[in-house]
mmCIF file of C-alpha atoms in Angstrom:
data_model
loop_
_atom_site.group_PDB
_atom_site.id
_atom_site.type_symbol
_atom_site.label_atom_id
_atom_site.label_comp_id
_atom_site.label_asym_id
_atom_site.label_seq_id
_atom_site.Cartn_x
_atom_site.Cartn_y
_atom_site.Cartn_z
ATOM 1 C CA MET G 1 134.019 110.124 101.374
ATOM 2 C CA SER G 2 133.434 110.140 105.360
ATOM 3 C CA TRP G 3 131.145 106.975 104.836
ATOM 4 C CA VAL G 4 133.930 105.151 103.102
ATOM 5 C CA ASP G 5 136.436 106.168 105.630
ATOM 6 C CA GLY G 6 134.447 105.975 108.592
ATOM 7 C CA THR G 7 134.140 109.146 109.883
ATOM 8 C CA ALA G 8 131.316 110.221 111.171
ATOM 9 C CA PRO G 9 129.009 112.896 108.682
ATOM 10 C CA ALA G 10 130.109 116.956 110.130
ATOM 11 C CA LYS G 11 126.614 118.099 108.157
ATOM 12 C CA VAL G 12 123.455 115.991 107.932
ATOM 13 C CA ALA G 13 120.453 117.821 105.516
ATOM 14 C CA VAL G 14 116.566 116.549 106.598
ATOM 15 C CA LEU G 15 114.396 116.918 103.708
ATOM 16 C CA GLY G 16 110.758 117.225 105.522
ATOM 17 C CA ALA G 17 110.169 118.862 109.144
ATOM 18 C CA GLY G 18 107.384 117.178 109.793
ATOM 19 C CA SER G 19 106.843 115.086 113.148
ATOM 20 C CA TRP G 20 109.251 112.073 111.912
ATOM 21 C CA GLY G 21 111.583 114.477 110.256
ATOM 22 C CA THR G 22 111.568 116.692 113.040
ATOM 23 C CA THR G 23 112.712 114.172 115.608
ATOM 24 C CA PHE G 24 114.885 112.205 113.586
ATOM 25 C CA ALA G 25 116.905 115.079 113.109
ATOM 26 C CA LYS G 26 116.857 115.440 116.992
ATOM 27 C CA ILE G 27 118.059 112.391 116.888
ATOM 28 C CA LEU G 28 121.227 113.243 114.794
ATOM 29 C CA ALA G 29 121.863 116.025 116.619
ATOM 30 C CA ASP G 30 121.658 114.447 120.087
ATOM 31 C CA ALA G 31 123.497 111.534 118.701
ATOM 32 C CA ALA G 32 126.547 114.003 118.296
ATOM 33 C CA ALA G 33 126.346 116.331 121.147
ATOM 34 C CA GLY G 34 129.497 117.713 122.010
ATOM 35 C CA THR G 35 130.461 117.874 118.622
ATOM 36 C CA ASP G 36 130.740 119.911 115.546
ATOM 37 C CA ARG G 37 127.977 118.319 113.442
ATOM 38 C CA LYS G 38 125.587 120.625 112.014
ATOM 39 C CA VAL G 39 122.071 119.553 111.334
ATOM 40 C CA MET G 40 119.977 121.405 108.724
ATOM 41 C CA LEU G 41 115.954 120.888 108.245
ATOM 42 C CA TRP G 42 114.304 121.404 105.348
ATOM 43 C CA GLY G 43 110.241 122.605 105.673
ATOM 44 C CA ARG G 44 108.192 124.276 103.259
ATOM 45 C CA ARG G 45 106.370 126.214 105.623
ATOM 46 C CA GLN G 46 107.905 129.453 106.511
ATOM 47 C CA GLU G 47 106.545 129.458 109.626
ATOM 48 C CA VAL G 48 107.761 126.158 111.310
ATOM 49 C CA VAL G 49 111.472 127.445 109.633
ATOM 50 C CA ASP G 50 111.212 130.552 112.111
ATOM 51 C CA GLN G 51 109.488 128.746 114.975
ATOM 52 C CA ILE G 52 112.548 125.774 114.809
ATOM 53 C CA ASN G 53 115.267 129.001 114.107
ATOM 54 C CA CYS G 54 114.109 131.201 116.494
ATOM 55 C CA HIS G 55 112.420 129.171 119.486
ATOM 56 C CA HIS G 56 113.969 125.702 118.758
ATOM 57 C CA ARG G 57 110.083 124.259 118.633
ATOM 58 C CA ASN G 58 108.333 122.819 115.780
ATOM 59 C CA PRO G 59 105.078 123.476 117.925
ATOM 60 C CA ARG G 60 102.759 122.527 114.897
ATOM 61 C CA TYR G 61 104.469 118.639 114.871
ATOM 62 C CA LEU G 62 106.446 118.035 117.892
ATOM 63 C CA SER G 63 104.028 119.941 120.654
ATOM 64 C CA THR G 64 106.204 121.891 123.567
ATOM 65 C CA THR G 65 109.515 119.380 122.276
ATOM 66 C CA GLU G 66 112.767 121.499 122.650
ATOM 67 C CA LEU G 67 115.199 121.337 119.622
ATOM 68 C CA PRO G 68 118.718 120.879 120.177
ATOM 69 C CA HIS G 69 120.180 124.275 119.321
ATOM 70 C CA SER G 70 122.244 122.646 116.467
ATOM 71 C CA ILE G 71 119.531 122.428 114.664
ATOM 72 C CA SER G 72 118.525 124.867 111.822
ATOM 73 C CA ALA G 73 116.197 125.098 109.240
ATOM 74 C CA SER G 74 115.487 126.733 105.770
ATOM 75 C CA THR G 75 113.032 126.724 103.192
ATOM 76 C CA ASP G 76 115.878 127.077 100.543
ATOM 77 C CA VAL G 77 116.867 123.333 99.747
ATOM 78 C CA VAL G 78 119.956 124.091 98.221
ATOM 79 C CA GLU G 79 121.452 125.601 101.385
ATOM 80 C CA VAL G 80 119.743 122.897 103.333
ATOM 81 C CA LEU G 81 121.978 120.066 100.992
ATOM 82 C CA LYS G 82 125.181 122.048 100.291
ATOM 83 C CA ASP G 83 127.991 119.597 101.535
ATOM 84 C CA ALA G 84 125.517 117.372 103.666
ATOM 85 C CA GLU G 85 126.866 113.881 103.421
ATOM 86 C CA LEU G 86 124.163 112.665 105.130
ATOM 87 C CA VAL G 87 120.676 113.207 103.414
ATOM 88 C CA VAL G 88 117.523 112.397 105.148
ATOM 89 C CA LEU G 89 114.482 112.099 103.318
ATOM 90 C CA ALA G 90 110.940 112.536 105.081
ATOM 91 C CA VAL G 91 108.682 113.425 102.612
ATOM 92 C CA PRO G 92 105.050 111.792 101.790
ATOM 93 C CA ALA G 93 105.435 108.837 99.730
ATOM 94 C CA GLN G 94 103.599 109.915 96.822
ATOM 95 C CA THR G 95 105.296 112.718 96.582
ATOM 96 C CA LEU G 96 108.681 112.015 96.254
ATOM 97 C CA ARG G 97 109.851 111.374 92.933
ATOM 98 C CA GLU G 98 108.467 114.391 91.908
ATOM 99 C CA GLN G 99 110.240 116.351 94.649
ATOM 100 C CA LEU G 100 113.292 114.379 93.985
ATOM 101 C CA ARG G 101 113.820 115.324 90.316
ATOM 102 C CA GLY G 102 113.836 118.878 91.505
ATOM 103 C CA TRP G 103 116.781 118.089 93.999
ATOM 104 C CA ALA G 104 118.938 115.565 92.394
ATOM 105 C CA GLY G 105 121.385 118.518 91.348
ATOM 106 C CA GLN G 106 122.084 119.738 94.868
ATOM 107 C CA LEU G 107 123.205 116.587 96.190
ATOM 108 C CA ALA G 108 127.218 116.361 97.235
ATOM 109 C CA ALA G 109 128.422 114.201 94.751
ATOM 110 C CA ASP G 110 129.331 110.867 97.572
ATOM 111 C CA ALA G 111 126.438 111.680 99.711
ATOM 112 C CA VAL G 112 124.524 108.813 101.361
ATOM 113 C CA VAL G 113 120.794 108.987 101.510
ATOM 114 C CA VAL G 114 118.256 107.801 104.091
ATOM 115 C CA SER G 115 114.372 106.933 103.720
ATOM 116 C CA LEU G 116 112.465 107.297 106.775
ATOM 117 C CA MET G 117 109.096 106.861 104.597
ATOM 118 C CA LYS G 118 106.609 104.092 104.578
ATOM 119 C CA GLY G 119 104.791 103.951 101.720
ATOM 120 C CA LEU G 120 104.537 102.172 98.310
ATOM 121 C CA GLU G 121 104.584 104.026 95.166
ATOM 122 C CA LEU G 122 101.056 104.124 93.330
ATOM 123 C CA GLY G 123 101.618 103.262 89.435
ATOM 124 C CA THR G 124 105.140 101.780 89.246
ATOM 125 C CA ASP G 125 104.607 99.535 93.250
ATOM 126 C CA GLN G 126 107.964 100.699 94.091
ATOM 127 C CA ARG G 127 109.663 101.164 97.098
ATOM 128 C CA MET G 128 110.626 104.332 98.467
ATOM 129 C CA SER G 129 114.326 102.874 98.490
ATOM 130 C CA GLN G 130 113.832 102.018 94.717
ATOM 131 C CA VAL G 131 112.161 105.438 93.526
ATOM 132 C CA ILE G 132 115.275 106.773 94.937
ATOM 133 C CA GLU G 133 117.734 104.756 93.224
ATOM 134 C CA THR G 134 116.288 105.604 90.355
ATOM 135 C CA GLU G 135 115.935 109.313 90.204
ATOM 136 C CA LEU G 136 119.336 110.210 92.060
ATOM 137 C CA HIS G 137 121.126 107.469 90.255
ATOM 138 C CA LEU G 138 122.931 105.731 93.469
ATOM 139 C CA ALA G 139 123.952 102.730 93.935
ATOM 140 C CA LYS G 140 122.161 100.288 96.506
ATOM 141 C CA ASP G 141 125.255 100.919 98.806
ATOM 142 C CA ARG G 142 124.469 104.892 99.239
ATOM 143 C CA VAL G 143 121.032 104.211 100.257
ATOM 144 C CA VAL G 144 119.073 103.544 103.662
ATOM 145 C CA VAL G 145 116.181 102.924 104.916
ATOM 146 C CA VAL G 146 115.325 102.824 108.504
ATOM 147 C CA SER G 147 112.042 101.457 110.066
ATOM 148 C CA GLY G 148 110.652 100.183 113.258
ATOM 149 C CA PRO G 149 108.433 100.750 116.342
ATOM 150 C CA ASN G 150 109.577 105.001 115.885
ATOM 151 C CA LEU G 151 106.385 106.916 117.228
ATOM 152 C CA ALA G 152 107.843 110.188 116.596
ATOM 153 C CA MET G 153 106.118 111.966 119.730
ATOM 154 C CA GLU G 154 107.395 109.510 122.210
ATOM 155 C CA ILE G 155 111.063 109.405 120.743
ATOM 156 C CA ALA G 156 110.683 113.404 120.864
ATOM 157 C CA ARG G 157 109.667 112.958 124.252
ATOM 158 C CA GLN G 158 113.202 110.440 124.914
ATOM 159 C CA GLU G 159 110.821 107.398 125.409
ATOM 160 C CA PRO G 160 113.938 104.106 124.870
ATOM 161 C CA THR G 161 113.451 102.905 121.300
ATOM 162 C CA ALA G 162 114.812 100.752 118.809
ATOM 163 C CA SER G 163 115.125 100.524 115.399
ATOM 164 C CA VAL G 164 116.303 98.861 111.824
ATOM 165 C CA VAL G 165 118.561 100.478 109.807
ATOM 166 C CA ALA G 166 118.924 98.539 106.370
ATOM 167 C CA CYS G 167 121.098 98.673 103.422
ATOM 168 C CA ALA G 168 122.722 96.121 100.910
ATOM 169 C CA GLU G 169 126.096 97.275 102.253
ATOM 170 C CA GLU G 170 126.754 96.462 105.585
ATOM 171 C CA LYS G 171 129.386 98.959 106.079
ATOM 172 C CA THR G 172 127.182 101.894 105.024
ATOM 173 C CA ALA G 173 124.438 100.810 107.750
ATOM 174 C CA LYS G 174 126.614 100.769 110.182
ATOM 175 C CA TRP G 175 128.193 104.245 109.477
ATOM 176 C CA VAL G 176 124.317 105.326 109.769
ATOM 177 C CA ALA G 177 123.603 103.403 112.780
ATOM 178 C CA GLU G 178 126.514 105.082 114.003
ATOM 179 C CA ALA G 179 125.358 108.592 113.568
ATOM 180 C CA CYS G 180 122.031 108.270 114.498
ATOM 181 C CA THR G 181 122.271 106.430 118.078
ATOM 182 C CA ALA G 182 121.638 108.454 120.510
ATOM 183 C CA PRO G 183 120.992 107.700 124.311
ATOM 184 C CA TYR G 184 117.265 106.834 123.820
ATOM 185 C CA PHE G 185 117.357 105.727 119.910
ATOM 186 C CA ARG G 186 119.447 102.352 119.503
ATOM 187 C CA PRO G 187 119.728 101.318 116.089
ATOM 188 C CA TYR G 188 120.323 97.710 114.935
ATOM 189 C CA THR G 189 121.938 96.781 111.239
ATOM 190 C CA ASN G 190 119.976 95.009 108.443
ATOM 191 C CA ASP G 191 121.128 93.850 104.833
ATOM 192 C CA ASP G 192 117.431 92.718 104.286
ATOM 193 C CA VAL G 193 116.116 96.556 102.426
ATOM 194 C CA VAL G 194 112.871 94.515 101.304
ATOM 195 C CA GLY G 195 112.172 92.995 104.144
ATOM 196 C CA VAL G 196 112.193 96.070 106.477
ATOM 197 C CA GLU G 197 110.644 98.346 103.578
ATOM 198 C CA ILE G 198 107.782 96.083 103.021
ATOM 199 C CA GLY G 199 107.005 95.688 106.925
ATOM 200 C CA GLY G 200 106.813 99.236 107.143
ATOM 201 C CA ILE G 201 104.309 99.926 104.345
ATOM 202 C CA VAL G 202 101.917 96.908 104.850
ATOM 203 C CA LYS G 203 102.037 97.805 108.705
ATOM 204 C CA ASN G 204 99.784 100.989 108.067
ATOM 205 C CA VAL G 205 97.244 99.052 106.027
ATOM 206 C CA ILE G 206 96.845 96.683 108.643
ATOM 207 C CA ALA G 207 96.636 99.485 111.370
ATOM 208 C CA LEU G 208 93.902 101.018 109.479
ATOM 209 C CA CYS G 209 92.035 97.760 109.715
ATOM 210 C CA VAL G 210 92.485 97.613 113.349
ATOM 211 C CA GLY G 211 91.814 101.295 113.927
ATOM 212 C CA ILE G 212 88.388 100.576 111.848
ATOM 213 C CA CYS G 213 87.437 97.942 114.242
ATOM 214 C CA GLU G 214 88.343 99.561 117.078
ATOM 215 C CA GLY G 215 86.134 102.672 115.907
ATOM 216 C CA GLN G 216 83.579 100.568 115.590
ATOM 217 C CA LYS G 217 84.204 98.863 119.198
ATOM 218 C CA VAL G 218 84.558 95.379 118.232
ATOM 219 C CA GLY G 219 86.893 92.949 120.980
ATOM 220 C CA ASP G 220 90.488 92.389 121.451
ATOM 221 C CA ASN G 221 90.125 88.929 119.823
ATOM 222 C CA THR G 222 89.291 90.527 116.863
ATOM 223 C CA LYS G 223 92.326 93.273 117.302
ATOM 224 C CA ALA G 224 94.710 90.447 118.129
ATOM 225 C CA SER G 225 93.500 87.963 115.062
ATOM 226 C CA VAL G 226 93.916 91.215 112.214
ATOM 227 C CA ILE G 227 97.412 91.974 113.782
ATOM 228 C CA THR G 228 98.344 88.264 113.772
ATOM 229 C CA ARG G 229 97.193 87.282 110.559
ATOM 230 C CA GLY G 230 98.028 90.930 109.000
ATOM 231 C CA LEU G 231 101.774 90.127 109.818
ATOM 232 C CA ALA G 232 101.172 86.649 107.852
ATOM 233 C CA GLU G 233 100.163 88.232 104.384
ATOM 234 C CA THR G 234 103.388 91.077 105.269
ATOM 235 C CA THR G 235 105.248 88.095 105.385
ATOM 236 C CA ARG G 236 103.888 86.488 102.448
ATOM 237 C CA LEU G 237 104.478 89.491 100.262
ATOM 238 C CA ALA G 238 107.945 90.082 101.195
ATOM 239 C CA LEU G 239 109.041 87.076 101.109
ATOM 240 C CA ALA G 240 107.932 86.648 97.361
ATOM 241 C CA LEU G 241 110.150 89.913 96.595
ATOM 242 C CA GLY G 242 112.719 88.061 98.075
ATOM 243 C CA GLY G 243 112.909 89.681 101.986
ATOM 244 C CA LYS G 244 113.670 87.480 105.008
ATOM 245 C CA ALA G 245 110.991 85.971 107.694
ATOM 246 C CA GLU G 246 113.308 86.997 110.236
ATOM 247 C CA THR G 247 112.817 90.481 109.340
ATOM 248 C CA LEU G 248 109.349 90.571 109.751
ATOM 249 C CA SER G 249 109.500 88.994 113.220
ATOM 250 C CA GLY G 250 111.745 91.773 114.190
ATOM 251 C CA LEU G 251 111.786 95.206 114.791
ATOM 252 C CA ALA G 252 110.867 96.699 111.036
ATOM 253 C CA GLY G 253 107.845 93.563 111.022
ATOM 254 C CA LEU G 254 106.115 92.764 113.952
ATOM 255 C CA GLY G 255 107.585 95.489 116.309
ATOM 256 C CA ASP G 256 106.256 98.154 114.338
ATOM 257 C CA LEU G 257 103.043 96.170 113.514
ATOM 258 C CA VAL G 258 102.303 96.456 117.568
ATOM 259 C CA ALA G 259 103.066 99.898 117.905
ATOM 260 C CA THR G 260 101.281 101.206 114.855
ATOM 261 C CA CYS G 261 98.048 99.255 115.512
ATOM 262 C CA SER G 262 98.099 99.926 119.221
ATOM 263 C CA SER G 263 98.972 103.379 119.394
ATOM 264 C CA SER G 264 96.631 106.301 119.558
ATOM 265 C CA LEU G 265 100.147 108.262 118.168
ATOM 266 C CA SER G 266 99.771 106.641 115.197
ATOM 267 C CA ARG G 267 98.537 108.276 112.057
ATOM 268 C CA ASN G 268 97.055 104.864 110.443
ATOM 269 C CA HIS G 269 95.735 103.705 113.565
ATOM 270 C CA THR G 270 93.945 107.117 113.846
ATOM 271 C CA ALA G 271 92.397 107.612 110.835
ATOM 272 C CA GLY G 272 91.005 103.637 110.381
ATOM 273 C CA ARG G 273 89.265 104.556 113.978
ATOM 274 C CA MET G 274 87.974 107.884 112.585
ATOM 275 C CA LEU G 275 86.488 105.598 109.534
ATOM 276 C CA GLY G 276 85.380 102.965 111.644
ATOM 277 C CA GLU G 277 83.517 105.861 113.619
ATOM 278 C CA GLY G 278 81.310 106.716 110.318
ATOM 279 C CA LEU G 279 83.120 109.366 109.130
ATOM 280 C CA THR G 280 83.751 109.371 105.382
ATOM 281 C CA LEU G 281 87.246 109.338 103.684
ATOM 282 C CA GLU G 282 87.216 112.956 103.279
ATOM 283 C CA GLU G 283 86.256 113.925 106.290
ATOM 284 C CA VAL G 284 89.310 111.913 107.803
ATOM 285 C CA ASN G 285 91.463 113.322 105.506
ATOM 286 C CA ASN G 286 90.522 117.091 106.549
ATOM 287 C CA ARG G 287 90.983 116.402 110.430
ATOM 288 C CA MET G 288 94.496 114.860 109.494
ATOM 289 C CA THR G 289 96.905 117.165 109.931
ATOM 290 C CA GLN G 290 99.875 114.780 108.490
ATOM 291 C CA THR G 291 99.224 111.691 105.907
ATOM 292 C CA ALA G 292 98.431 108.317 107.011
ATOM 293 C CA GLU G 293 100.244 106.624 104.540
ATOM 294 C CA GLY G 294 98.353 103.736 104.513
ATOM 295 C CA ILE G 295 95.163 105.585 102.848
ATOM 296 C CA LYS G 296 97.357 106.292 99.762
ATOM 297 C CA SER G 297 99.657 103.563 99.681
ATOM 298 C CA GLY G 298 97.236 100.442 100.164
ATOM 299 C CA ARG G 299 95.856 100.226 96.933
ATOM 300 C CA ALA G 300 99.859 100.065 95.912
ATOM 301 C CA VAL G 301 99.934 97.181 98.077
ATOM 302 C CA LYS G 302 96.856 95.237 96.677
ATOM 303 C CA ASP G 303 98.136 95.633 93.140
ATOM 304 C CA LEU G 304 101.332 94.497 94.052
ATOM 305 C CA ALA G 305 100.500 91.171 95.622
ATOM 306 C CA ALA G 306 97.422 90.386 92.667
ATOM 307 C CA LYS G 307 100.961 90.737 90.174
ATOM 308 C CA LEU G 308 102.764 88.745 92.398
ATOM 309 C CA GLY G 309 100.117 86.191 93.377
ATOM 310 C CA VAL G 310 100.191 86.709 97.359
ATOM 311 C CA GLU G 311 96.678 86.435 99.187
ATOM 312 C CA MET G 312 96.097 89.694 101.211
ATOM 313 C CA PRO G 313 92.664 89.453 102.398
ATOM 314 C CA ILE G 314 92.735 92.286 105.026
ATOM 315 C CA THR G 315 94.513 94.615 102.499
ATOM 316 C CA ASN G 316 92.053 93.496 99.905
ATOM 317 C CA ALA G 317 89.641 94.653 102.348
ATOM 318 C CA VAL G 318 90.255 97.713 103.528
ATOM 319 C CA VAL G 319 91.167 98.878 99.826
ATOM 320 C CA ALA G 320 87.821 98.311 99.259
ATOM 321 C CA VAL G 321 86.322 100.272 102.457
ATOM 322 C CA LEU G 322 88.886 103.145 101.167
ATOM 323 C CA GLU G 323 87.693 103.583 97.827
ATOM 324 C CA GLY G 324 83.771 103.119 98.549
ATOM 325 C CA LYS G 325 83.117 99.659 97.428
ATOM 326 C CA LEU G 326 82.513 98.274 100.878
ATOM 327 C CA THR G 327 81.011 99.834 103.937
ATOM 328 C CA VAL G 328 82.949 99.433 107.639
ATOM 329 C CA ASP G 329 80.171 97.445 108.764
ATOM 330 C CA HIS G 330 80.585 94.540 105.835
ATOM 331 C CA LEU G 331 84.006 94.671 106.995
ATOM 332 C CA GLY G 332 84.165 91.877 109.144
ATOM 333 C CA PRO G 333 83.695 89.182 107.307
ATOM 334 C CA LEU G 334 86.149 89.703 104.730
ATOM 335 C CA LEU G 335 89.136 90.380 107.286
ATOM 336 C CA LEU G 336 89.815 86.657 107.841
ATOM 337 C CA ALA G 337 88.096 85.230 104.195
ATOM 338 C CA ARG G 338 91.053 82.175 102.719
ATOM 339 C CA GLU G 339 89.983 78.716 102.103
ATOM 340 C CA LEU G 340 90.682 76.498 105.361
ATOM 341 C CA LYS G 341 94.388 75.971 105.748
ATOM 342 C CA SER G 342 97.117 75.548 108.125
ATOM 343 C CA GLU G 343 98.437 78.189 109.495
ATOM 344 C CA GLY G 344 101.726 78.413 108.569
ATOM 345 C CA GLU G 345 100.362 78.634 104.742
#
């Protein structure tokens, strides 16, 4: 078992050939340049797979980025998973459980599974690592989360980026971090899986809100207030679940929040901006080529916070907009709707 003895993985499977899945496959291949590592992508669309195999590109999601020749792709998940010591999951959060049930019997017995997903499952309010542990019957030391300010297009262009690799077992986190350390991608390890995941989940909802503000052409004071108080409510939820405050002040918290709320490359920021400009949710979904996870996970975040008695006024307001209970014109007054108290509370 390479993750136990420290040997680098000879084969990596990446399930999901969207922008982040493809970019992470590139990171894994570049990190092992000059070695025999094999990186295989699973994709649903034959045309995407063909472009990767024949032209070493994924133009649907990554424009003109050239992919390393050590990356291959297939629509056959059995072929992709065969003998893979490291399995990376990059599929929409709300489809994960069902897909895992079809994939469970294909994973190598000793594989380590990495989640790139930043969503909370509707109905169960479970984080993606929890869904993976349940459906694949894996111990926590074999489930890893990668998160941080990771806008796929910038990383695909090899712009310097830092990220977080989180696992309950430090040795596993280090093994995965070493496997994905490329000249332009620097991972840090962390054992706070809860904090890292919650940071990545809630920032999508906050980014929707910032996008709405931008679509309505409000000023920077408002957006800065939403980002800052958004971090505060994210931290409150993480702490209630057993996460650590310092995680939320790091790359997986503040770093990811700032990137997602400020960049036009962010799907959630873009979706929020279109809502702020007056488009309906249906129109926004029709225009988006990839999933804006905040739209799907917002209700789950709201429900989880309510169960735990955690105040999340920004999240509540965004969910009200998404569910048609509030217009974007009436969003502003609710964003800071808490009783007067100390900033630290």
